[in-house]
Amino acid sequence: MRLITGLGEADRHLTQQAASRIPPAIGRPLSAVEEAAESSKLWCGAAVVMTVFGGRRGRRSAVSGLAALAVAQLVSNGVGKQLVDRPRPPKDWIEHDEVEDRPDSSSFPSGHTAAAVAFTAAVAATWPLAGALCAVPATLLAIERVQSGAHYPTDVAAGALIGLGSAWLTRHLPLLPRQRL
């Protein structure tokens, strides 16, 4: 019970710190990354670029990334949010107006983070440079989810774990037609 209480206190403290200490000059670009990632637009766009300009490795990376993203979205949004009905962080914890622009769905886990990490990890396994480039907006997105008051840090951590698991699963599924791409 102490662990759960301690986790709740850490979530509260980190959420309030992130929301109050990140200056608007940084918060605006973080919001732009989140908007680009909404409905997985950013990751689908990256997959198109990899497919068009990356040759065989780009196509393999795009397919792996999108497959992992789909699994992560299914697990996080289709299962996780249905099983864990956690409210978003209280609005009075957040000192800026971004808190008004957040979804009403369950806070746990972060679907945005799950998708970002899944895509990035799957791409990195096939094309490390592209994965490193994808890691930049994925990291910014994870920070934004807490800074905006949309998620607790534990929601983001759970999303990241789901993303890593999804990337691992799609990488190890024998059904993925990697050799034909």
Short mmCIF file of C-alpha atoms in Angstrom, two decimals:
data_model
loop_
_atom_site.label_atom_id
_atom_site.label_comp_id
_atom_site.label_asym_id
_atom_site.label_seq_id
_atom_site.Cartn_x
_atom_site.Cartn_y
_atom_site.Cartn_z
CA MET A 1 0.00 0.00 0.00
CA ARG A 2 2.91 2.36 0.72
CA LEU A 3 4.21 1.79 -2.78
CA ILE A 4 0.90 2.83 -4.33
CA THR A 5 0.66 5.88 -2.07
CA GLY A 6 4.25 6.83 -2.88
CA LEU A 7 3.64 6.39 -6.60
CA GLY A 8 0.57 8.62 -6.38
CA GLU A 9 2.52 11.32 -4.59
CA ALA A 10 5.36 11.10 -7.12
CA ASP A 11 2.84 11.34 -9.97
CA ARG A 12 1.27 14.43 -8.43
CA HIS A 13 4.60 16.11 -7.73
CA LEU A 14 6.11 15.40 -11.16
CA THR A 15 2.94 16.44 -12.99
CA GLN A 16 2.76 19.74 -11.15
CA GLN A 17 6.48 20.38 -11.66
CA ALA A 18 6.33 19.64 -15.39
CA ALA A 19 3.25 21.82 -15.87
CA SER A 20 4.68 24.78 -13.98
CA ARG A 21 8.37 24.72 -14.88
CA ILE A 22 8.34 24.28 -18.63
CA PRO A 23 8.24 27.81 -20.09
CA PRO A 24 5.71 28.69 -22.80
CA ALA A 25 8.55 29.09 -25.32
CA ILE A 26 9.17 25.34 -24.95
CA GLY A 27 5.56 24.37 -24.30
CA ARG A 28 4.42 25.65 -27.70
CA PRO A 29 6.84 23.45 -29.71
CA LEU A 30 5.91 20.50 -27.49
CA SER A 31 2.25 21.13 -28.36
CA ALA A 32 3.14 21.27 -32.06
CA VAL A 33 4.77 17.84 -31.81
CA GLU A 34 1.67 16.49 -30.05
CA GLU A 35 -0.58 17.93 -32.75
CA ALA A 36 1.57 16.34 -35.46
CA ALA A 37 1.40 13.00 -33.65
CA GLU A 38 -2.39 13.17 -33.18
CA SER A 39 -4.04 10.20 -34.92
CA SER A 40 -0.51 8.93 -35.69
CA LYS A 41 -0.05 11.45 -38.53
CA LEU A 42 3.62 12.04 -37.66
CA TRP A 43 4.47 8.33 -37.67
CA CYS A 44 2.53 7.63 -40.87
CA GLY A 45 4.35 10.54 -42.51
CA ALA A 46 7.69 9.18 -41.35
CA ALA A 47 6.73 5.77 -42.78
CA VAL A 48 5.94 7.36 -46.15
CA VAL A 49 9.30 9.16 -46.20
CA MET A 50 11.12 5.92 -45.31
CA THR A 51 9.22 4.00 -47.99
CA VAL A 52 9.91 6.55 -50.71
CA PHE A 53 13.53 7.39 -49.90
CA GLY A 54 14.84 4.47 -47.87
CA GLY A 55 14.93 1.65 -50.38
CA ARG A 56 14.41 -1.88 -49.11
CA ARG A 57 15.52 -1.01 -45.57
CA GLY A 58 13.14 1.96 -45.54
CA ARG A 59 10.21 -0.21 -46.61
CA ARG A 60 11.05 -2.83 -43.98
CA SER A 61 11.37 -0.15 -41.31
CA ALA A 62 8.08 1.48 -42.29
CA VAL A 63 6.18 -1.82 -42.21
CA SER A 64 7.74 -2.80 -38.87
CA GLY A 65 7.04 0.61 -37.39
CA LEU A 66 3.43 0.74 -38.52
CA ALA A 67 2.77 -2.84 -37.39
CA ALA A 68 4.18 -2.07 -33.93
CA LEU A 69 2.20 1.16 -33.80
CA ALA A 70 -1.03 -0.72 -34.60
CA VAL A 71 -0.40 -3.28 -31.86
CA ALA A 72 0.45 -0.51 -29.35
CA GLN A 73 -2.71 1.41 -30.20
CA LEU A 74 -4.82 -1.71 -29.82
CA VAL A 75 -3.28 -2.59 -26.45
CA SER A 76 -3.20 0.94 -25.02
CA ASN A 77 -6.45 2.42 -26.33
CA GLY A 78 -8.45 -0.70 -27.07
CA VAL A 79 -7.62 -2.64 -23.91
CA GLY A 80 -5.71 -0.54 -21.36
CA LYS A 81 -7.99 2.48 -21.28
CA GLN A 82 -11.03 0.20 -21.08
CA LEU A 83 -9.65 -1.79 -18.15
CA VAL A 84 -8.22 1.13 -16.16
CA ASP A 85 -10.62 4.03 -15.89
CA ARG A 86 -8.20 6.56 -14.44
CA PRO A 87 -9.20 10.23 -14.49
CA ARG A 88 -6.86 12.80 -15.99
CA PRO A 89 -4.75 14.88 -13.59
CA PRO A 90 -6.88 17.48 -11.79
CA LYS A 91 -7.13 20.76 -13.68
CA ASP A 92 -6.16 22.77 -10.61
CA TRP A 93 -2.70 21.15 -10.73
CA ILE A 94 -2.03 22.72 -14.13
CA GLU A 95 -1.32 26.44 -14.26
CA HIS A 96 -1.75 26.96 -18.01
CA ASP A 97 -4.67 26.76 -20.41
CA GLU A 98 -3.52 23.65 -22.30
CA VAL A 99 -5.31 21.62 -19.66
CA GLU A 100 -8.61 22.62 -21.31
CA ASP A 101 -7.61 20.87 -24.55
CA ARG A 102 -7.33 17.26 -23.42
CA PRO A 103 -9.43 14.19 -24.07
CA ASP A 104 -12.12 12.86 -21.74
CA SER A 105 -10.94 9.26 -22.05
CA SER A 106 -9.05 7.37 -19.37
CA SER A 107 -5.63 8.71 -18.57
CA PHE A 108 -3.99 5.27 -18.27
CA PRO A 109 -2.00 4.40 -20.34
CA SER A 110 -0.77 7.09 -22.71
CA GLY A 111 -1.74 5.97 -26.19
CA HIS A 112 0.32 8.73 -27.79
CA THR A 113 3.43 7.52 -26.00
CA ALA A 114 2.71 3.87 -26.73
CA ALA A 115 2.40 4.58 -30.45
CA ALA A 116 5.49 6.81 -30.55
CA VAL A 117 7.71 4.36 -28.70
CA ALA A 118 6.39 1.36 -30.65
CA PHE A 119 7.06 3.01 -34.00
CA THR A 120 10.48 4.32 -32.95
CA ALA A 121 11.69 1.06 -31.38
CA ALA A 122 10.52 -1.03 -34.33
CA VAL A 123 12.19 1.31 -36.82
CA ALA A 124 15.40 1.45 -34.77
CA ALA A 125 15.73 -2.34 -34.89
CA THR A 126 15.82 -2.25 -38.69
CA TRP A 127 17.33 1.17 -39.39
CA PRO A 128 19.14 2.63 -36.35
CA LEU A 129 19.67 6.11 -37.84
CA ALA A 130 15.99 6.52 -38.70
CA GLY A 131 15.11 5.21 -35.25
CA ALA A 132 17.38 7.79 -33.63
CA LEU A 133 15.71 10.55 -35.65
CA CYS A 134 12.26 9.29 -34.61
CA ALA A 135 13.36 9.19 -30.97
CA VAL A 136 13.55 12.98 -30.83
CA PRO A 137 9.84 13.70 -31.43
CA ALA A 138 8.88 10.56 -29.46
CA THR A 139 10.71 11.92 -26.41
CA LEU A 140 9.25 15.39 -26.84
CA LEU A 141 5.78 13.87 -27.13
CA ALA A 142 6.20 11.93 -23.89
CA ILE A 143 7.25 15.12 -22.09
CA GLU A 144 4.34 17.04 -23.59
CA ARG A 145 1.78 14.53 -22.36
CA VAL A 146 2.75 15.27 -18.75
CA GLN A 147 3.45 18.99 -19.23
CA SER A 148 0.03 19.59 -20.78
CA GLY A 149 -1.78 17.83 -17.94
CA ALA A 150 -3.11 15.10 -20.21
CA HIS A 151 -1.27 12.33 -18.33
CA TYR A 152 0.52 11.39 -15.17
CA PRO A 153 4.15 10.25 -15.52
CA THR A 154 3.09 6.67 -14.75
CA ASP A 155 0.64 6.80 -17.68
CA VAL A 156 3.52 7.79 -19.95
CA ALA A 157 5.81 5.11 -18.49
CA ALA A 158 3.12 2.47 -19.02
CA GLY A 159 2.63 3.69 -22.60
CA ALA A 160 6.36 3.44 -23.22
CA LEU A 161 6.42 -0.13 -21.91
CA ILE A 162 3.48 -1.04 -24.12
CA GLY A 163 5.30 0.52 -27.07
CA LEU A 164 8.49 -1.42 -26.38
CA GLY A 165 6.53 -4.64 -25.96
CA SER A 166 4.65 -4.02 -29.20
CA ALA A 167 7.89 -3.40 -31.09
CA TRP A 168 9.41 -6.56 -29.64
CA LEU A 169 6.32 -8.59 -30.48
CA THR A 170 6.10 -7.43 -34.08
CA ARG A 171 9.83 -7.94 -34.54
CA HIS A 172 9.58 -11.53 -33.36
CA LEU A 173 6.37 -12.54 -35.10
CA PRO A 174 7.21 -15.04 -37.83
CA LEU A 175 4.19 -13.89 -39.84
CA LEU A 176 5.67 -10.51 -40.70
CA PRO A 177 6.73 -10.81 -44.36
CA ARG A 178 10.12 -9.11 -43.95
CA GLN A 179 11.96 -11.01 -46.68
CA ARG A 180 9.56 -9.95 -49.43
CA LEU A 181 9.83 -6.22 -48.93
#
